[in-house]
Short mmCIF file of C-alpha atoms (C1' of nucleotides) in Angstrom, two decimals:
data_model
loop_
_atom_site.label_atom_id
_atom_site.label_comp_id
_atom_site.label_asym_id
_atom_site.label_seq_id
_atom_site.Cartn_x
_atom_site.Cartn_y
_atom_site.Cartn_z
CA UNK A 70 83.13 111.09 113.90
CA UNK A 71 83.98 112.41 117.68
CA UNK A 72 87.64 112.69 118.51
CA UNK A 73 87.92 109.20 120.52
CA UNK A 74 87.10 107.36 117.56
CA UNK A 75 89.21 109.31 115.13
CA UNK A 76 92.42 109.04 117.77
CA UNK A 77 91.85 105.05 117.00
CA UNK A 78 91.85 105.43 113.71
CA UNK A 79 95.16 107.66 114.12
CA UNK A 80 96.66 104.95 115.86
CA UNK A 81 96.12 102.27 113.37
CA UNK A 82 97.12 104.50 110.64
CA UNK A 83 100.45 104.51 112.36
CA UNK A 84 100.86 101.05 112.26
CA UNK A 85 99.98 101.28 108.04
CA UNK A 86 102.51 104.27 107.79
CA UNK A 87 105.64 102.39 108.93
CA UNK A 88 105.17 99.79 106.59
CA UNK A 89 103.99 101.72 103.77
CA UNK A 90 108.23 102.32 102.78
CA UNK A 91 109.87 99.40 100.51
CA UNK A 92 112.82 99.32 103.08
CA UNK A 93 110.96 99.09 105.85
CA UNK A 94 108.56 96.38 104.15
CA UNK A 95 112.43 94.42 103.30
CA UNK A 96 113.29 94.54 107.12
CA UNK A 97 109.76 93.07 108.06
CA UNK A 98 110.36 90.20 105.79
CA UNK A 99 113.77 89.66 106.61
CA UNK A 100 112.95 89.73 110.77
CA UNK A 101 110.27 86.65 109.83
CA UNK A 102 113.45 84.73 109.27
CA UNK A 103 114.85 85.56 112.69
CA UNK A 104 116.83 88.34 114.63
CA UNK A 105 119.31 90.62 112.91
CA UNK A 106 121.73 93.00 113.74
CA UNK A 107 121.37 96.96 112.01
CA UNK A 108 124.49 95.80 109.98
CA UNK A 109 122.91 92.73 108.39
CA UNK A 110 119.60 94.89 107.81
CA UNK A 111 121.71 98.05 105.96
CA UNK A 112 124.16 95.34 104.27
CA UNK A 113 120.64 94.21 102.65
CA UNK A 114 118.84 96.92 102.07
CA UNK A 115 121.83 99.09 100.53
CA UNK A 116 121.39 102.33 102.15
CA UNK A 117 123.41 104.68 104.37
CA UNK A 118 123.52 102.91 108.05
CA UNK A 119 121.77 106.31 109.37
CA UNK A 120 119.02 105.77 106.96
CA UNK A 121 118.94 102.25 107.96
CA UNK A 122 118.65 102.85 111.50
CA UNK A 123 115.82 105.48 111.52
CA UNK A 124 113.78 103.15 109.39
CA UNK A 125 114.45 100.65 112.29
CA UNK A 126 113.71 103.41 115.02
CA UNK A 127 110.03 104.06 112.81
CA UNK A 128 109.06 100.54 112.80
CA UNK A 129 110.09 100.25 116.75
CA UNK A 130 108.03 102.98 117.61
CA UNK A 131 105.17 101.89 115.38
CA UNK A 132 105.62 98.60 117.70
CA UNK A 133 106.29 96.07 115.13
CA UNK A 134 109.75 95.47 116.51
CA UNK A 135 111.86 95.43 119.31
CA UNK A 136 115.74 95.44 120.02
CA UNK A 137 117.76 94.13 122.20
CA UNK A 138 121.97 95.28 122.54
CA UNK A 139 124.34 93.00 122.43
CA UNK A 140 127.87 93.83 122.96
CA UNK A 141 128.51 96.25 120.02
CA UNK A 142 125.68 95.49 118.12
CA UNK A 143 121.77 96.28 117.97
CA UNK A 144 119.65 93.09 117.21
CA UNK A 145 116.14 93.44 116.01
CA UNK A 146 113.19 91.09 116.08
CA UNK A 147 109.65 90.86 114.96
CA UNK A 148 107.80 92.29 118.13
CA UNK A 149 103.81 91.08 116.57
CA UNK A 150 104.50 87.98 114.43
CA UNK A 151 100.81 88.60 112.43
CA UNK A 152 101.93 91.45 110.50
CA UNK A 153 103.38 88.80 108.32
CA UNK A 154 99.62 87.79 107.12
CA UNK A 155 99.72 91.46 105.83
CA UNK A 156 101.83 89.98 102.82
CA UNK A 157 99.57 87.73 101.17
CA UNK A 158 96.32 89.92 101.40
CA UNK A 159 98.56 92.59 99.47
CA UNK A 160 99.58 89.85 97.36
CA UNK A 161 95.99 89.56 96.79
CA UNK A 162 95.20 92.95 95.56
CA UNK A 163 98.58 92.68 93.32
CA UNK A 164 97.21 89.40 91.73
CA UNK A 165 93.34 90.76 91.21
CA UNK A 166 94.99 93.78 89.56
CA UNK A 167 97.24 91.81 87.30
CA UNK A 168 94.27 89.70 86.73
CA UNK A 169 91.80 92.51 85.55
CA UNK A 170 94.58 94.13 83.47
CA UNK A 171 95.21 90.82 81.63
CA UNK A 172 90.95 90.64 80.88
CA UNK A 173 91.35 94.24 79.24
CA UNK A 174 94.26 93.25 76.98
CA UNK A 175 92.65 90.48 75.61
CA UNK A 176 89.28 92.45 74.76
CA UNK A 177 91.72 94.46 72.39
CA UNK B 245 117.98 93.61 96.48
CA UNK B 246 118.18 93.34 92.64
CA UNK B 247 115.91 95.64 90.87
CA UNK B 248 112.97 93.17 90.05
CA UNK B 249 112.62 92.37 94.02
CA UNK B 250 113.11 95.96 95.13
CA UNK B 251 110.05 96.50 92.36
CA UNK B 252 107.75 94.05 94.30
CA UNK B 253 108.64 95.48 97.32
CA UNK B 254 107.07 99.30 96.08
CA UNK B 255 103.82 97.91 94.79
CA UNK B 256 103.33 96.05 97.88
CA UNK B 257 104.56 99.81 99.70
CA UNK B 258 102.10 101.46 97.36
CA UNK B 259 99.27 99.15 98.90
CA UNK B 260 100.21 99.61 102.65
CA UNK B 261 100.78 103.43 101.91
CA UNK B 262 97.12 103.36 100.72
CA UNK B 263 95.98 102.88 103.86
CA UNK B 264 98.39 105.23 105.68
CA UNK B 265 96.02 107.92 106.49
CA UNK B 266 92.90 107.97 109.16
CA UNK B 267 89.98 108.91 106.60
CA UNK B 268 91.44 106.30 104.75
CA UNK B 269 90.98 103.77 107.05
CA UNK B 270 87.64 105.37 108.19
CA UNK B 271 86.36 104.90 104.65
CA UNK B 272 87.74 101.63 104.34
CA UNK B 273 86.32 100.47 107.33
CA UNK B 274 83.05 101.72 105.98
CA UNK B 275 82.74 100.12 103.10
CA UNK B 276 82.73 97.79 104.74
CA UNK B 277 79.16 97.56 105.66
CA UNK B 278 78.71 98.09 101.71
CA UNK B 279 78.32 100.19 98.95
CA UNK B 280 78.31 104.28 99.48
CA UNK B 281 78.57 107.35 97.76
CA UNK B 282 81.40 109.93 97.67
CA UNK B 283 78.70 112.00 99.46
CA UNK B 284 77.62 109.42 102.23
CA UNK B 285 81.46 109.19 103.03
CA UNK B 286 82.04 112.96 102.73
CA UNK B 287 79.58 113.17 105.29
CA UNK B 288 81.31 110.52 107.63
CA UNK B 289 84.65 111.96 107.34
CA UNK B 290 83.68 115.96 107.93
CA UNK B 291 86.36 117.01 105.01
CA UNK B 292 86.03 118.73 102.18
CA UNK B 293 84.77 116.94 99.07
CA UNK B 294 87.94 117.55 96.97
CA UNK B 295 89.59 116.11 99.68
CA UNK B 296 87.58 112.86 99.92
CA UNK B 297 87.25 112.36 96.04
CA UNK B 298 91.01 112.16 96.25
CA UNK B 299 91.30 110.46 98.95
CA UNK B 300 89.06 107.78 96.86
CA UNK B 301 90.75 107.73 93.86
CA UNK B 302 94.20 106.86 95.82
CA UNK B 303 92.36 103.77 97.48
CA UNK B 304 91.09 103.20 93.66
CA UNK B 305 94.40 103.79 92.45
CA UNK B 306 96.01 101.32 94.77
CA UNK B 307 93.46 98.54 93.78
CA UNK B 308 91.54 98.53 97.13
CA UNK B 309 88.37 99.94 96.47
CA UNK B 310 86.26 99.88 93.11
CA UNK B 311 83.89 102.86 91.71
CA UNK B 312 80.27 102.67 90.03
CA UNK B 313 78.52 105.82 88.58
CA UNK B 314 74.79 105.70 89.04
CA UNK B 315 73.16 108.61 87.74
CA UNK B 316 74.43 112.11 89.38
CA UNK B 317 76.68 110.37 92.16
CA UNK B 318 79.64 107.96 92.22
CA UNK B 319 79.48 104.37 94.90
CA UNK B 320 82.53 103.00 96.13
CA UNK B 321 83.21 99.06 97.07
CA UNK B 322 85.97 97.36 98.48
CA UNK B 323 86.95 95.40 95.91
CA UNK B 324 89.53 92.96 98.10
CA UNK B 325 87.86 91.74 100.93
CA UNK B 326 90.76 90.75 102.57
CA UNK B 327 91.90 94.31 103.41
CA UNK B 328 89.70 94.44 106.71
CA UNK B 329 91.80 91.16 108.02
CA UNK B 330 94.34 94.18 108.45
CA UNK B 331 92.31 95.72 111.31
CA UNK B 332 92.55 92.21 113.33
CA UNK B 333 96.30 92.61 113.32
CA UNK B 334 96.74 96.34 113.75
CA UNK B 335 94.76 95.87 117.10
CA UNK B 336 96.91 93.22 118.21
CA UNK B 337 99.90 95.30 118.21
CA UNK B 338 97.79 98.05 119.82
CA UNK B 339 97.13 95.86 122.52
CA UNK B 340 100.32 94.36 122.54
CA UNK B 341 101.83 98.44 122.97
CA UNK B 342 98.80 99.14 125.89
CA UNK B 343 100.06 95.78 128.07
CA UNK B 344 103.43 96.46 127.73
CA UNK B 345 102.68 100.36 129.15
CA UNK B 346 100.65 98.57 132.16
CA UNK B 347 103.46 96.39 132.84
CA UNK B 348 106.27 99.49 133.29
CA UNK B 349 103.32 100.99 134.84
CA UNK B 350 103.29 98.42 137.42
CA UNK B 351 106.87 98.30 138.16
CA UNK B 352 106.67 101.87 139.38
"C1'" DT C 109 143.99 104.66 127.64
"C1'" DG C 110 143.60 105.11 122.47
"C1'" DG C 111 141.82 103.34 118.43
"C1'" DT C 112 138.22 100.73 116.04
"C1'" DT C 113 133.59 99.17 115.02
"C1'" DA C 114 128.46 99.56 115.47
"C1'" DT C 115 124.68 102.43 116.03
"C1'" DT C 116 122.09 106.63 116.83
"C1'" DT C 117 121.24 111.57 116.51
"C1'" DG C 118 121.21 116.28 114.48
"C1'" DG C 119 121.07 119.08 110.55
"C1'" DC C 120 119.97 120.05 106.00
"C1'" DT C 121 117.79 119.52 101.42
"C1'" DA C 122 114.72 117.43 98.19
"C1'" DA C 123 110.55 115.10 97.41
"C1'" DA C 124 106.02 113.53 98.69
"C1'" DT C 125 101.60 114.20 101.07
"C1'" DT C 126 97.58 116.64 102.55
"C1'" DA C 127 94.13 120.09 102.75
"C1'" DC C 128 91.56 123.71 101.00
"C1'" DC C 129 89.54 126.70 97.39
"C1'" DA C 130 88.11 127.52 92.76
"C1'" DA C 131 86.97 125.85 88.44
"C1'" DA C 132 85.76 122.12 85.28
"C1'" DT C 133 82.80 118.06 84.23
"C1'" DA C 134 78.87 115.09 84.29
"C1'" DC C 135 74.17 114.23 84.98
"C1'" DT C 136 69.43 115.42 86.16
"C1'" DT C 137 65.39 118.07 86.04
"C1'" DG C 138 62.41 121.97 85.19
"C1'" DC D 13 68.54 124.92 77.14
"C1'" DA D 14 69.34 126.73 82.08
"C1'" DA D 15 69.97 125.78 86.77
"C1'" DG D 16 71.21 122.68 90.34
"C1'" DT D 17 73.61 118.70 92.48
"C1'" DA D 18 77.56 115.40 92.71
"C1'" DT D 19 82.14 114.59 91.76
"C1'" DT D 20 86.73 115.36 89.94
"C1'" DT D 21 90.70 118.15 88.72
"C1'" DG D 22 94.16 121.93 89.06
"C1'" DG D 23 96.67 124.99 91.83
"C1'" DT D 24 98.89 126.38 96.01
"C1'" DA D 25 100.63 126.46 100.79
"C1'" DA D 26 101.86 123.88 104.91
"C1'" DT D 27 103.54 119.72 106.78
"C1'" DT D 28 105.85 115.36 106.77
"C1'" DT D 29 109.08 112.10 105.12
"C1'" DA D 30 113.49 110.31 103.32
"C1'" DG D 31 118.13 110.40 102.40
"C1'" DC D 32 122.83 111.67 103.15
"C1'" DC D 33 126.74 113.55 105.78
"C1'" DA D 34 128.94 114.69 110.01
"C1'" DA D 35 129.18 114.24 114.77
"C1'" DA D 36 127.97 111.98 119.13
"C1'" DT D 37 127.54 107.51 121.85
"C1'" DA D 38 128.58 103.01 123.22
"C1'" DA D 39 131.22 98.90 123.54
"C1'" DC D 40 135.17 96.29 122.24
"C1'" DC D 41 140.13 95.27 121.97
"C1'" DA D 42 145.07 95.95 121.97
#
DNA sequence: TGGTTATTTGGCTAAATTACCAAATACTTG
DNA sequence: CAAGTATTTGGTAATTTAGCCAAATAACCA
């Protein structure tokens, strides 16, 4: 494994990292529904805005999202729109577990 | 975010958290091409074996890869083929980062 | 300008993650 | 059974992450 090869792997582990947090995971699915402001994000999420807003700053520099100011406020959008088909291959894995665990209760 | 939701949102975390880490993703990608050993991917990676077998039984853990003993040694297989639709995405969002660079580049 | 609201940043602590070594376990083979 | 190979497990130290509070910024409004 030389070093070019494990910096791209580096980089897509990134990308995994800043949505492996529940928060973060709650913004992505929220931004599929359109732009939102850090308010509407913390008012969701129920965290201190500071929290709120360096979750936001993770998943901007991870480039999932981008901003854009507004007057007062910060809005936020969905910068690469395919992250969303991340959702039902981990709704896969949920389901095969569920699945499996159901087959070894019944063989009781 | 009532409880039940908020408990979705962590397995699905748990999943993406899985594949938060470069030799992680290096094995993943492996298996890819099939069934190996914990020694095959030991090799691959360059860590130490303790590290690898855990490394392993986190991906097991989190439902993404499955284990067969044969004898002395242990195989690993992706057990949701989906997973590697992940790498499609993850590049486009590298790309998306690298064009966006060439573009303030160009500006300059 | 002075006060108010929205957001980010810095600092600190607690918790989680990662890596290695050493030791335990499991299986094979002489 | 003893020795050897493959893998896992336990323990520990170093690093990273997450959350909150307080303070700094930025933009609005009276």
């Amino acid at each position: 494994m030389d070093s070019k090869k494990l910096a791209l792997y580096e980089a897509r582990a990134k990308i995994f990292k800043a949505m492996a947090h529940p928060s973060r995971l709650i913004i992505v699915d929220e931004l599929s529904h359109g732009e939102k402001c850090v308010c509407e994000l913390t008012a969701l999420i129920g965290a201190d805005v500071s929290t709120v807003s360096k979750h936001l700053a993770l998943l901007k520099n991870a480039g999932i999202v981008n901003d854009r100011k507004h007057g007062n406020q910060v809005f936020y959008t969905l910068r690469v729109l395919c992250v969303l088909n991340f959702f039902n291959c981990v709704e896969t894995v949920l389901k095969t577990t569920a699945k499996e665990q159901l087959q070894l209760l019944k063989k009781v």
